[in-house]
Amino acid sequence: MMTDITFKRPSLRQRRQHLIRQLFNGWPWIVWMSAALAVLLLLPGGLYRIRFHGTAERTYEYVSPLENGRLKAIWVDLGDAVQTNQLLCELSNDALSVQMMKDRASLSKSKDTASSLRFELEKLQLERSKTTAELQILKAKWKRTEDLLAKNLVLEQEIDDLRPDVEAMERLVKQYSTPIALLEARLAAALKDTDAIDSDELQKMQDSQTKLFSTTAGIVAEILHLPGDTVTTGDPIIRISNLTTSKVIAFIPESQTTEVSVGEKCRVITSIGKKVYYGKVMSVTADIRKLPVFTGFGDQILRGRRLVVQLDNDQQLTPGEQVIVVPDISIFKQWFGSK
């Protein structure tokens, strides 16, 4: 046994494996740091310091009638894709139907009147033509009689007998002018009335007020009435949502309004799939909204700016899709600025 009190145990040499072992003794810190880094990387905005939450623009078209009526039929279902000028629903309007019947009756009467006037006008014109022809024959006979009288081949009495007939025929020809002019004016008025009540136009008018068509392509997002319901002018029947969009609406808190400006390039990152799109800031306007739910502050008002981003090269997003908007600059510049 060693009894020398001056003996000292030599210090152990620290080897590399011991350092690694000591480092791993604090593994909870490594796990937490790794988890935090993974969360940052997995978020749509990643490590970007400047980022704004936004939504792909969703637009709606409300289909509503021009006149009051009862909904007769709906030709689409919820979720159906519709095309431009597609028939969506039909209405029945008793008052309009009665008015259409009256208009058609008036149109028929106007056509009959025009036909009758045209017949009378043609008849008078034919009679005037016959009378004019007879007048020309009498004048020719009178001229021959005058020539014969100059040669003393006929008596002057024959000239006197022809003169009243020629004068009477001339007066008769002149009298045709007034009734013919009146008939022409009445016929023109009747034709004008007929043109004003064209059957095709009446049908188009009826269709425009009883048949509702889609003015844009989209998806039926909501049906607000059922067949049999009475709807009033301007009362929406169907709501149509857009299929795709190339615009993004984002919100910028007031404290970050200087971080982005109109015309600046930016990236749009989808929350699902983390797909990256590129676009340009089209407008920055004032906006006021409630704080997002994830902040934990309910019913809190946040002032800021409304950011509208137009995607490049006709890129399209699904309306309502959640996105993150970040300026198109490097992460280093976002955190440390440019030198």
Short mmCIF file of C-alpha atoms in Angstrom, two decimals:
data_model
loop_
_atom_site.label_atom_id
_atom_site.label_comp_id
_atom_site.label_asym_id
_atom_site.label_seq_id
_atom_site.Cartn_x
_atom_site.Cartn_y
_atom_site.Cartn_z
CA MET A 1 0.00 0.00 0.00
CA MET A 2 1.24 3.43 -0.84
CA THR A 3 1.81 5.65 2.22
CA ASP A 4 3.66 8.53 0.57
CA ILE A 5 1.53 11.59 1.25
CA THR A 6 3.33 13.54 -1.45
CA PHE A 7 1.93 11.30 -4.15
CA LYS A 8 -0.51 12.97 -6.59
CA ARG A 9 -2.69 11.26 -9.12
CA PRO A 10 -1.86 12.51 -12.58
CA SER A 11 -4.71 14.39 -14.32
CA LEU A 12 -6.63 12.45 -16.88
CA ARG A 13 -6.14 13.42 -20.48
CA GLN A 14 -9.34 14.87 -21.98
CA ARG A 15 -10.09 13.09 -25.17
CA ARG A 16 -12.38 14.19 -28.03
CA GLN A 17 -15.02 11.57 -27.28
CA HIS A 18 -15.37 12.96 -23.78
CA LEU A 19 -16.07 16.46 -25.17
CA ILE A 20 -18.75 15.11 -27.49
CA ARG A 21 -20.25 13.15 -24.61
CA GLN A 22 -20.39 16.27 -22.45
CA LEU A 23 -22.01 18.16 -25.31
CA PHE A 24 -24.72 15.53 -25.72
CA ASN A 25 -25.39 15.59 -21.98
CA GLY A 26 -27.30 18.83 -22.73
CA TRP A 27 -29.47 17.19 -25.45
CA PRO A 28 -32.74 18.89 -24.41
CA TRP A 29 -31.35 22.21 -25.59
CA ILE A 30 -30.34 20.71 -28.89
CA VAL A 31 -33.80 19.22 -29.36
CA TRP A 32 -35.53 22.51 -28.62
CA MET A 33 -33.24 24.47 -30.93
CA SER A 34 -33.70 21.91 -33.70
CA ALA A 35 -37.47 22.00 -33.26
CA ALA A 36 -37.51 25.79 -33.42
CA LEU A 37 -35.37 25.78 -36.56
CA ALA A 38 -37.59 23.13 -38.16
CA VAL A 39 -40.70 25.18 -37.41
CA LEU A 40 -39.14 28.24 -39.01
CA LEU A 41 -38.15 26.26 -42.07
CA LEU A 42 -41.53 24.58 -42.41
CA LEU A 43 -43.53 27.80 -42.16
CA PRO A 44 -44.57 29.21 -45.55
CA GLY A 45 -42.52 32.34 -44.94
CA GLY A 46 -39.50 30.36 -43.78
CA LEU A 47 -36.74 32.50 -42.34
CA TYR A 48 -37.96 35.71 -43.98
CA ARG A 49 -38.19 38.55 -41.48
CA ILE A 50 -40.56 40.64 -43.63
CA ARG A 51 -43.66 38.70 -44.54
CA PHE A 52 -47.35 39.44 -44.80
CA HIS A 53 -50.33 37.12 -44.62
CA GLY A 54 -52.67 37.24 -47.60
CA THR A 55 -55.41 35.47 -49.52
CA ALA A 56 -55.90 34.76 -53.21
CA GLU A 57 -58.59 37.15 -54.42
CA ARG A 58 -62.11 35.76 -54.43
CA THR A 59 -64.72 37.53 -56.54
CA TYR A 60 -68.45 36.87 -56.82
CA GLU A 61 -71.13 37.47 -59.42
CA TYR A 62 -74.68 37.71 -58.15
CA VAL A 63 -77.35 36.64 -60.64
CA SER A 64 -80.57 38.59 -60.11
CA PRO A 65 -83.70 39.35 -62.20
CA LEU A 66 -84.64 42.64 -63.83
CA GLU A 67 -88.34 42.26 -62.99
CA ASN A 68 -90.38 40.72 -60.20
CA GLY A 69 -91.49 37.15 -60.82
CA ARG A 70 -91.78 33.60 -59.58
CA LEU A 71 -88.77 31.34 -59.92
CA LYS A 72 -89.75 28.65 -62.41
CA ALA A 73 -86.61 26.48 -62.66
CA ILE A 74 -82.92 26.39 -61.73
CA TRP A 75 -80.71 24.56 -64.21
CA VAL A 76 -77.51 24.34 -62.11
CA ASP A 77 -76.58 22.77 -58.78
CA LEU A 78 -74.26 23.88 -56.00
CA GLY A 79 -70.63 23.39 -57.02
CA ASP A 80 -71.33 23.17 -60.76
CA ALA A 81 -68.91 24.85 -63.13
CA VAL A 82 -70.66 27.33 -65.42
CA GLN A 83 -69.55 29.00 -68.62
CA THR A 84 -70.17 32.48 -69.97
CA ASN A 85 -73.72 32.99 -71.35
CA GLN A 86 -74.93 29.71 -69.82
CA LEU A 87 -78.62 29.58 -68.88
CA LEU A 88 -78.87 29.40 -65.09
CA CYS A 89 -82.55 29.80 -64.21
CA GLU A 90 -85.94 30.89 -65.54
CA LEU A 91 -88.76 32.97 -64.09
CA SER A 92 -92.45 33.13 -64.84
CA ASN A 93 -93.98 36.60 -64.89
CA ASP A 94 -97.75 36.71 -65.44
CA ALA A 95 -97.85 40.47 -65.84
CA LEU A 96 -95.06 40.34 -68.38
CA SER A 97 -96.76 37.49 -70.25
CA VAL A 98 -100.00 39.47 -70.47
CA GLN A 99 -98.08 42.50 -71.68
CA MET A 100 -96.33 40.35 -74.27
CA MET A 101 -99.70 39.05 -75.51
CA LYS A 102 -100.97 42.61 -75.81
CA ASP A 103 -97.85 43.64 -77.68
CA ARG A 104 -98.19 40.71 -80.06
CA ALA A 105 -101.86 41.58 -80.65
CA SER A 106 -100.87 45.17 -81.28
CA LEU A 107 -98.18 43.99 -83.66
CA SER A 108 -100.66 41.83 -85.56
CA LYS A 109 -103.12 44.72 -85.76
CA SER A 110 -100.41 47.07 -86.99
CA LYS A 111 -99.43 44.59 -89.69
CA ASP A 112 -103.08 44.22 -90.79
CA THR A 113 -103.48 47.98 -90.90
CA ALA A 114 -100.31 48.35 -92.92
CA SER A 115 -101.46 45.68 -95.38
CA SER A 116 -104.86 47.35 -95.78
CA LEU A 117 -103.31 50.77 -96.33
CA ARG A 118 -100.84 49.34 -98.82
CA PHE A 119 -103.73 47.76 -100.76
CA GLU A 120 -105.71 51.03 -100.82
CA LEU A 121 -102.62 52.95 -101.89
CA GLU A 122 -101.84 50.56 -104.71
CA LYS A 123 -105.49 50.71 -105.82
CA LEU A 124 -105.48 54.51 -105.97
CA GLN A 125 -102.16 54.58 -107.76
CA LEU A 126 -103.52 52.12 -110.33
CA GLU A 127 -106.65 54.23 -110.85
CA ARG A 128 -104.52 57.35 -111.28
CA SER A 129 -102.41 55.54 -113.85
CA LYS A 130 -105.51 54.50 -115.79
CA THR A 131 -106.94 58.02 -115.64
CA THR A 132 -103.63 59.48 -116.76
CA ALA A 133 -103.56 57.06 -119.70
CA GLU A 134 -107.11 58.04 -120.68
CA LEU A 135 -106.11 61.71 -120.43
CA GLN A 136 -103.20 61.12 -122.79
CA ILE A 137 -105.55 59.42 -125.27
CA LEU A 138 -107.98 62.35 -125.13
CA LYS A 139 -105.18 64.86 -125.63
CA ALA A 140 -103.90 62.92 -128.61
CA LYS A 141 -107.43 62.84 -130.10
CA TRP A 142 -107.82 66.56 -129.44
CA LYS A 143 -104.53 67.30 -131.21
CA ARG A 144 -105.56 65.26 -134.27
CA THR A 145 -108.93 67.03 -134.33
CA GLU A 146 -107.16 70.41 -134.24
CA ASP A 147 -104.99 69.35 -137.17
CA LEU A 148 -108.05 68.26 -139.13
CA LEU A 149 -109.82 71.50 -138.22
CA ALA A 150 -106.88 73.46 -139.59
CA LYS A 151 -107.42 71.63 -142.90
CA ASN A 152 -111.17 72.22 -142.70
CA LEU A 153 -111.79 68.51 -142.58
CA VAL A 154 -113.89 68.58 -139.37
CA LEU A 155 -116.26 70.97 -137.68
CA GLU A 156 -115.22 73.20 -134.77
CA GLN A 157 -118.00 71.62 -132.73
CA GLU A 158 -115.93 68.46 -132.38
CA ILE A 159 -113.15 70.47 -130.71
CA ASP A 160 -115.66 72.04 -128.35
CA ASP A 161 -117.03 68.59 -127.47
CA LEU A 162 -113.55 67.25 -126.55
CA ARG A 163 -112.44 70.26 -124.46
CA PRO A 164 -114.70 69.56 -121.37
CA ASP A 165 -113.65 65.91 -121.33
CA VAL A 166 -109.94 66.81 -121.33
CA GLU A 167 -110.35 69.45 -118.61
CA ALA A 168 -112.40 67.10 -116.42
CA MET A 169 -109.83 64.35 -116.82
CA GLU A 170 -106.99 66.74 -115.88
CA ARG A 171 -108.83 67.79 -112.70
CA LEU A 172 -109.42 64.14 -111.82
CA VAL A 173 -105.73 63.30 -112.20
CA LYS A 174 -104.80 66.20 -109.89
CA GLN A 175 -107.34 65.09 -107.28
CA TYR A 176 -105.58 61.75 -106.86
CA SER A 177 -102.51 63.46 -105.35
CA THR A 178 -104.10 64.36 -102.00
CA PRO A 179 -105.57 60.94 -101.04
CA ILE A 180 -102.44 59.16 -102.26
CA ALA A 181 -100.25 61.43 -100.11
CA LEU A 182 -102.48 60.79 -97.07
CA LEU A 183 -102.36 57.04 -97.60
CA GLU A 184 -98.59 57.12 -97.96
CA ALA A 185 -98.28 59.02 -94.66
CA ARG A 186 -100.61 56.58 -92.87
CA LEU A 187 -98.73 53.61 -94.31
CA ALA A 188 -95.40 55.04 -93.17
CA ALA A 189 -96.80 55.53 -89.64
CA ALA A 190 -98.19 51.98 -89.59
CA LEU A 191 -94.87 50.54 -90.76
CA LYS A 192 -93.09 52.55 -88.08
CA ASP A 193 -95.37 51.10 -85.43
CA THR A 194 -94.77 47.63 -86.82
CA ASP A 195 -91.00 48.10 -86.70
CA ALA A 196 -91.27 49.39 -83.14
CA ILE A 197 -93.05 46.19 -82.07
CA ASP A 198 -90.88 43.60 -83.78
CA SER A 199 -91.66 40.02 -82.74
CA ASP A 200 -87.99 39.08 -82.44
CA GLU A 201 -87.35 42.08 -80.24
CA LEU A 202 -90.34 41.17 -78.09
CA GLN A 203 -88.98 37.66 -77.65
CA LYS A 204 -85.54 38.98 -76.77
CA MET A 205 -87.10 41.35 -74.25
CA GLN A 206 -89.06 38.53 -72.67
CA ASP A 207 -85.98 36.30 -72.52
CA SER A 208 -83.91 39.07 -70.93
CA GLN A 209 -86.48 39.44 -68.15
CA THR A 210 -87.37 35.79 -67.58
CA LYS A 211 -84.15 33.91 -68.45
CA LEU A 212 -81.01 34.60 -66.42
CA PHE A 213 -77.60 33.86 -67.94
CA SER A 214 -74.10 33.84 -66.49
CA THR A 215 -71.93 36.75 -67.58
CA THR A 216 -68.69 35.06 -66.52
CA ALA A 217 -67.23 31.59 -66.05
CA GLY A 218 -67.04 30.26 -62.49
CA ILE A 219 -68.43 27.86 -59.91
CA VAL A 220 -71.86 28.00 -58.30
CA ALA A 221 -70.96 29.00 -54.74
CA GLU A 222 -74.46 29.48 -53.35
CA ILE A 223 -78.11 29.10 -54.39
CA LEU A 224 -80.20 31.64 -52.50
CA HIS A 225 -83.69 30.72 -53.75
CA LEU A 226 -85.59 27.58 -54.73
CA PRO A 227 -88.10 27.04 -57.56
CA GLY A 228 -91.47 28.44 -56.54
CA ASP A 229 -90.04 31.37 -54.60
CA THR A 230 -91.12 34.88 -55.51
CA VAL A 231 -88.13 37.10 -56.21
CA THR A 232 -88.03 40.86 -56.62
CA THR A 233 -85.98 43.06 -58.88
CA GLY A 234 -82.30 42.85 -57.92
CA ASP A 235 -82.83 40.02 -55.42
CA PRO A 236 -79.86 37.60 -55.89
CA ILE A 237 -80.79 34.05 -56.86
CA ILE A 238 -77.37 32.48 -57.49
CA ARG A 239 -73.86 33.46 -56.41
CA ILE A 240 -70.99 32.47 -58.71
CA SER A 241 -67.35 32.43 -57.57
CA ASN A 242 -64.35 32.83 -59.85
CA LEU A 243 -62.44 29.67 -60.85
CA THR A 244 -58.92 31.07 -60.66
CA THR A 245 -57.29 34.38 -59.86
CA SER A 246 -54.00 36.11 -60.52
CA LYS A 247 -54.33 38.61 -57.67
CA VAL A 248 -53.43 38.36 -54.00
CA ILE A 249 -54.84 40.56 -51.24
CA ALA A 250 -52.53 40.89 -48.22
CA PHE A 251 -52.53 42.98 -45.04
CA ILE A 252 -49.57 45.03 -43.83
CA PRO A 253 -49.50 46.19 -40.19
CA GLU A 254 -48.96 49.92 -39.79
CA SER A 255 -45.53 49.32 -38.26
CA GLN A 256 -44.34 47.67 -41.49
CA THR A 257 -45.84 50.00 -44.09
CA THR A 258 -42.37 51.22 -45.12
CA GLU A 259 -41.19 47.69 -45.91
CA VAL A 260 -42.91 47.51 -49.31
CA SER A 261 -44.00 49.99 -52.00
CA VAL A 262 -45.97 50.06 -55.25
CA GLY A 263 -44.14 48.43 -58.16
CA GLU A 264 -41.87 46.35 -55.95
CA LYS A 265 -41.22 42.73 -56.87
CA CYS A 266 -42.29 40.14 -54.34
CA ARG A 267 -42.70 36.42 -53.80
CA VAL A 268 -46.00 34.72 -53.03
CA ILE A 269 -45.63 31.46 -51.09
CA THR A 270 -48.65 29.19 -50.69
CA SER A 271 -49.42 27.85 -47.22
CA ILE A 272 -50.08 24.38 -48.65
CA GLY A 273 -47.28 22.95 -50.74
CA LYS A 274 -45.05 26.02 -50.28
CA LYS A 275 -45.16 26.74 -53.99
CA VAL A 276 -43.47 30.02 -54.89
CA TYR A 277 -44.94 32.54 -57.34
CA TYR A 278 -43.60 35.91 -58.37
CA GLY A 279 -45.53 39.12 -58.77
CA LYS A 280 -45.58 42.89 -58.46
CA VAL A 281 -47.25 45.17 -55.94
CA MET A 282 -50.07 46.97 -57.76
CA SER A 283 -51.49 49.11 -54.96
CA VAL A 284 -51.10 49.88 -51.27
CA THR A 285 -54.17 51.44 -49.66
CA ALA A 286 -55.37 52.12 -46.12
CA ASP A 287 -57.12 49.26 -44.34
CA ILE A 288 -58.51 48.48 -40.89
CA ARG A 289 -59.27 44.97 -39.70
CA LYS A 290 -59.42 42.79 -36.63
CA LEU A 291 -56.28 41.08 -35.43
CA PRO A 292 -55.80 37.53 -36.71
CA VAL A 293 -57.11 34.82 -34.41
CA PHE A 294 -53.70 33.27 -33.78
CA THR A 295 -52.49 36.41 -31.96
CA GLY A 296 -54.76 35.63 -29.03
CA PHE A 297 -56.23 39.13 -28.89
CA GLY A 298 -59.92 38.93 -29.69
CA ASP A 299 -61.83 41.92 -31.08
CA GLN A 300 -58.70 44.02 -31.38
CA ILE A 301 -58.56 46.52 -34.24
CA LEU A 302 -55.34 46.75 -36.23
CA ARG A 303 -54.58 49.60 -38.59
CA GLY A 304 -52.46 48.99 -41.63
CA ARG A 305 -52.42 48.80 -45.40
CA ARG A 306 -54.18 46.68 -47.98
CA LEU A 307 -51.66 45.20 -50.40
CA VAL A 308 -52.69 44.02 -53.88
CA VAL A 309 -50.20 41.81 -55.73
CA GLN A 310 -50.53 40.89 -59.42
CA LEU A 311 -48.84 37.59 -60.33
CA ASP A 312 -46.46 37.50 -63.29
CA ASN A 313 -46.96 35.61 -66.57
CA ASP A 314 -50.64 34.85 -66.03
CA GLN A 315 -49.90 32.58 -63.06
CA GLN A 316 -53.07 31.47 -61.31
CA LEU A 317 -54.05 30.64 -57.74
CA THR A 318 -57.14 29.05 -56.28
CA PRO A 319 -59.48 31.76 -54.89
CA GLY A 320 -59.37 31.87 -51.09
CA GLU A 321 -55.98 30.12 -50.88
CA GLN A 322 -53.86 31.33 -47.95
CA VAL A 323 -50.46 32.73 -48.92
CA ILE A 324 -47.46 34.56 -47.51
CA VAL A 325 -46.13 37.62 -49.34
CA VAL A 326 -42.43 38.48 -48.91
CA PRO A 327 -40.29 41.08 -50.72
CA ASP A 328 -38.12 39.57 -53.44
CA ILE A 329 -34.83 40.18 -51.60
CA SER A 330 -32.44 37.83 -49.84
CA ILE A 331 -32.96 36.68 -46.26
CA PHE A 332 -29.62 38.27 -45.28
CA LYS A 333 -30.75 41.69 -46.52
CA GLN A 334 -34.06 41.33 -44.72
CA TRP A 335 -32.35 40.68 -41.40
CA PHE A 336 -29.23 42.83 -41.69
CA GLY A 337 -30.03 45.27 -44.48
CA SER A 338 -27.90 46.18 -47.50
CA LYS A 339 -24.46 47.67 -47.05
#
